[in-house]
């Protein structure tokens, strides 16, 4: 009798049933052309491995939304800010995006980390949903996509700036690179750094890498110490940096550390044991020491709201929302075309500096080089855009 | 007996076709992009879970590298689609999927022949190790895009096609596992030493089941690559393998119906309960432990949904007692 | 000189693998279960150290004493896990207990993620650095602790009554029961001892790496298991030898072959060992019972 089992039927019945339930729920919240509110979608990882970066970015975004709504909204309409968690996962991000798109958002603020952002950017561009990513630094996210913009600078740009700084300001000749195998961010910065450094005649004396789950870097660091590197580039986020920096001094590495914006937060991570990163330099979007009123207002408002210091991620999220507001106001409408054309020609002055967009929708703005001294982030130089 | 067989075949076929048409109609008219996205995801997970069920449920060997085989298939199909040898479309998809399957099967045989000589626990650890090796290698080589992954793979947005492919995949796996070859595999699960003594080439049968499982993991991988258009090695990690394993275990190890139902459930329910996301993994892990303690055979055990049983029930209710009870 | 340095680095990494591998190997020896949760017990030990350190700082006591609450906690945790999750499954198919172990591992990780946070936490320096020594203080302490623990464990197993009972139970469960050994106590005791050793491992880990995350136990646990298999699963000196070997191989691969491929090499070794000598270096061939 067993050969009569026939399974697919169940699959179909169940999938039909379940997805049909889902579709009902979706329909009841069907799109009504914007009534009294401006529907803005937001994507960020709020659970999972990279939740910490998503949460701090979202804090900045929500602060901006709160301020805008308190001040009367955009063109008199309140912002309805719909947040979806994407768990730091590409598949989840596209699910969350399609859900937001179904709810009729006029624009999307997000995503946070590069890989999911890239997946979402493809879809948003197809659907002509204007999208501003605060922190997605990978080059391909905006390249060739009419509807996608970003507030942060790209990985290659940071790598290039780091190489320029190492050559011109630090005047070193031997550099070493230590990268994370599994991180496109790390690889992207390192690649551009290496190209530019070699173009400038610097010698790359060591090129090492580690796995995402590694905690022991002694082999790589001992090797780097052995070849006498004067500068060590470590492109990664601050949790890993804290781990690497503490082991580097033990392994006898006395090169100057430099790195990209992922370093912002390393001092807080090290909790008092900051002498290991003393003298390190990194590129950042703004400096908390900046005395400009806009920056200080943001920092104070953020501290009042969340009782902690904002990171660069928060500042970028905050700027992304304000940039969208300005674009809708200048475009005079919440139509996709109006927002996109207003964004393309925008002159935006935010917490992370004044910016315009180039042809690939990457921001043209100045880079702050931050130096860590006695556990403080001090502004070292500001490199103007070229 | 014969009449019942015929009846149930016809009835099943009609049901499948009717439901397929219905889902297709709904997906093209009522569904929004979000629901279609979910539908495809459900299809991918169903294929993955059913494929894993072949190794875990039918063969009774624990396999922790399923996502590794999926990534092999996804990368093979993705690279083929990107190479531009064929115009994007269903034809290209099918050729890419066949290539993906071939790659996965070859690797599965290479890994399987030595690995499957080992007993249960060692196999678990070797498949886990193997999944990690695949990930490291994909990140190491340049043609796979390294850590940056593959992006801009030509996408194929065609939910009814994915649905049809899923049905065909289940049908093939089901037919194979109920055939002579499949029953050999089941015999090994029940008692390996006894099967060996009966003259069954156990290593060959085990490798066969393992390769079948890898082959359909690659089909799911190819679906994923074509649907998402973007791949990275990191996403096909140990945790992904575990997620699929949870689906199989929950549904019932050895039950196709169970794997299908739980794959659908575990894809759709978390979507409906997005706000409780942070509890999901805690619930998953508790579910694994509790099911193993209280119902080690899974919720459905080895039961299957059978059309013949329904017909039998209906006809006997109608008082037609001439139906042959075997 | 650099080679020597790399060798020492490998030895230090290997010591931590060895301590975790001890737990794996003992548990596997007695209950034929790959305790996937073992690495996560070490992780919980790390968190206990993190939360108790402020107390030791305020009392002016040496920070390494925080290993005491960690050991106590991990022993309790190991015992409870064994009672609740593994004991009911002792007569079920192996696949069931393996899946339970995976479930326990996920549960331990996700409880920390949910209620403490996914972010990494930093632990203050536990041992003061001494620049006069040719090698780091952490290195000496790690290697010496591993050696001492190994010796103690061997003595306990071979000389004490309970240790002998554990050995007898892992040799033959039913025969041990027949001669009046309380096998349940033996198995529980093994879990408790293994967890205590893992807690010591967590102290050495945080002393060296100064950072804890909810997922730190999983890769460490898997590699330690590889070490246990390499040395011959079930054998105590084998686990330590396997740990050292694995640490050295991993570090030398990173230093001289490719830092990108190091993990592939580590797992490649596992594959080769399992194929060539599945019982590992010190392992005994077990007869299959029909």
Coordinates of N, CA and C in Angstrom, one line a residue, chain C residues 124-193:
Chain C
X124 N 39.1 43.0 31.7 CA 40.3 43.6 32.1 C 41.5 42.6 32.1
X125 N 42.7 43.1 32.0 CA 43.9 42.3 32.0 C 43.9 41.4 33.3
X126 N 44.0 40.1 33.2 CA 44.0 39.3 34.4 C 45.3 39.0 34.9
X127 N 46.3 38.8 34.1 CA 47.7 38.6 34.6 C 48.5 39.8 34.2
X128 N 49.3 40.3 35.1 CA 50.1 41.5 34.8 C 51.3 41.0 33.9
X129 N 51.5 41.8 32.9 CA 52.6 41.5 32.0 C 54.0 41.7 32.7
X130 N 54.9 40.9 32.4 CA 56.3 41.1 32.9 C 57.3 41.2 31.8
X131 N 57.8 42.4 31.5 CA 58.6 42.6 30.4 C 60.0 41.9 30.5
X132 N 60.3 41.4 31.7 CA 61.7 40.8 31.9 C 61.7 39.4 31.4
X133 N 60.5 38.8 31.2 CA 60.5 37.4 30.8 C 60.7 37.3 29.3
X134 N 61.3 36.3 28.8 CA 61.5 36.1 27.3 C 60.2 35.8 26.6
X135 N 59.3 35.1 27.3 CA 58.0 34.9 26.7 C 56.9 35.5 27.6
X136 N 55.7 35.6 27.1 CA 54.6 36.3 27.8 C 54.2 35.5 29.1
X137 N 53.7 36.2 30.1 CA 53.2 35.6 31.3 C 52.0 34.7 30.9
X138 N 51.1 35.2 30.0 CA 50.0 34.4 29.7 C 50.4 33.0 29.1
X139 N 51.5 33.0 28.3 CA 52.0 31.8 27.8 C 52.4 30.8 28.8
X140 N 53.2 31.3 29.8 CA 53.7 30.4 30.8 C 52.5 29.8 31.6
X141 N 51.6 30.7 32.1 CA 50.5 30.3 32.9 C 49.6 29.3 32.1
X142 N 49.4 29.6 30.8 CA 48.5 28.7 30.1 C 49.1 27.3 30.0
X143 N 50.4 27.2 29.6 CA 51.0 25.9 29.3 C 51.1 25.2 30.7
X144 N 51.5 25.9 31.7 CA 51.7 25.2 33.0 C 50.4 24.7 33.5
X145 N 49.4 25.5 33.4 CA 48.0 25.1 33.9 C 47.6 23.8 33.2
X146 N 47.8 23.8 31.9 CA 47.3 22.7 31.1 C 48.1 21.4 31.6
X147 N 49.4 21.6 31.7 CA 50.2 20.4 32.2 C 49.7 19.9 33.5
X148 N 49.5 20.8 34.5 CA 49.1 20.4 35.8 C 47.8 19.8 35.8
X149 N 46.8 20.4 35.1 CA 45.5 19.8 35.0 C 45.5 18.4 34.4
X150 N 46.3 18.2 33.4 CA 46.4 16.9 32.7 C 46.9 15.9 33.7
X151 N 48.0 16.2 34.5 CA 48.5 15.3 35.5 C 47.5 14.9 36.5
X152 N 46.8 16.0 37.1 CA 45.8 15.7 38.1 C 44.7 14.8 37.6
X153 N 44.3 15.1 36.4 CA 43.2 14.3 35.8 C 43.6 12.9 35.6
X154 N 44.8 12.7 35.1 CA 45.3 11.3 34.9 C 45.4 10.6 36.2
X155 N 45.9 11.3 37.3 CA 46.0 10.6 38.6 C 44.6 10.3 39.1
X156 N 43.7 11.2 39.0 CA 42.3 11.0 39.5 C 41.7 9.8 38.8
X157 N 41.8 9.8 37.5 CA 41.2 8.7 36.7 C 41.8 7.3 37.1
X158 N 43.1 7.3 37.2 CA 43.7 6.0 37.4 C 43.8 5.5 38.8
X159 N 43.8 6.5 39.8 CA 44.0 6.1 41.2 C 42.7 6.1 42.0
X160 N 41.9 7.1 41.8 CA 40.8 7.3 42.7 C 39.7 6.3 42.4
X161 N 38.8 6.0 43.4 CA 37.7 5.1 43.2 C 36.8 5.6 42.1
X162 N 36.4 6.9 42.2 CA 35.4 7.4 41.2 C 36.0 7.4 39.8
X163 N 37.3 7.7 39.7 CA 37.9 7.8 38.4 C 37.9 6.4 37.8
X164 N 38.2 5.4 38.6 CA 38.2 4.1 38.0 C 36.9 3.6 37.6
X165 N 35.9 4.1 38.4 CA 34.5 3.8 38.0 C 34.1 4.4 36.6
X166 N 34.6 5.6 36.4 CA 34.4 6.3 35.1 C 35.0 5.5 34.0
X167 N 36.3 5.1 34.2 CA 37.0 4.3 33.2 C 36.3 3.0 32.9
X168 N 35.8 2.4 34.0 CA 35.1 1.1 33.8 C 33.8 1.3 33.0
X169 N 33.1 2.4 33.3 CA 31.8 2.7 32.6 C 32.1 2.9 31.1
X170 N 33.2 3.7 30.8 CA 33.4 3.9 29.4 C 33.9 2.7 28.7
X171 N 34.5 1.8 29.4 CA 35.0 0.5 28.8 C 33.8 -0.3 28.4
X172 N 32.9 -0.5 29.4 CA 31.7 -1.4 29.1 C 30.6 -1.0 30.1
X173 N 29.6 -0.3 29.5 CA 28.5 0.2 30.3 C 27.8 -0.8 31.1
X174 N 27.4 -1.9 30.4 CA 26.6 -2.9 31.0 C 27.4 -3.7 32.1
X175 N 28.6 -4.1 31.7 CA 29.4 -4.8 32.6 C 29.7 -4.0 33.9
X176 N 29.9 -2.7 33.7 CA 30.2 -1.9 34.8 C 29.0 -1.9 35.8
X177 N 27.8 -1.9 35.2 CA 26.6 -1.9 36.0 C 26.5 -3.2 36.7
X178 N 26.8 -4.3 36.1 CA 26.7 -5.6 36.7 C 27.6 -5.7 37.9
X179 N 28.8 -5.1 37.8 CA 29.7 -5.3 39.0 C 29.4 -4.2 40.1
X180 N 28.3 -3.5 39.9 CA 27.8 -2.7 41.0 C 28.3 -1.2 40.9
X181 N 28.8 -0.8 39.8 CA 29.2 0.6 39.6 C 27.9 1.4 39.4
X182 N 27.8 2.5 40.0 CA 26.7 3.4 39.7 C 27.0 4.2 38.5
X183 N 26.5 3.7 37.3 CA 26.9 4.3 36.1 C 26.3 5.7 35.9
X184 N 25.2 5.9 36.5 CA 24.6 7.3 36.4 C 25.5 8.3 37.0
X185 N 26.0 8.0 38.2 CA 26.9 8.9 38.9 C 28.2 9.1 38.1
X186 N 28.7 8.0 37.5 CA 29.9 8.1 36.7 C 29.7 9.1 35.6
X187 N 28.6 8.9 34.9 CA 28.4 9.8 33.7 C 28.2 11.2 34.1
X188 N 27.4 11.5 35.2 CA 27.2 12.8 35.6 C 28.6 13.4 36.1
X189 N 29.3 12.6 36.8 CA 30.6 13.1 37.3 C 31.5 13.5 36.1
X190 N 31.5 12.7 35.0 CA 32.3 13.1 33.8 C 31.9 14.4 33.3
X191 N 30.6 14.6 33.2 CA 30.1 15.9 32.6 C 30.6 17.1 33.6
X192 N 30.5 16.8 34.9 CA 30.9 17.9 35.8 C 32.4 18.2 35.7
X193 N 33.2 17.1 35.7 CA 34.6 17.3 35.6 C 35.0 18.0 34.3

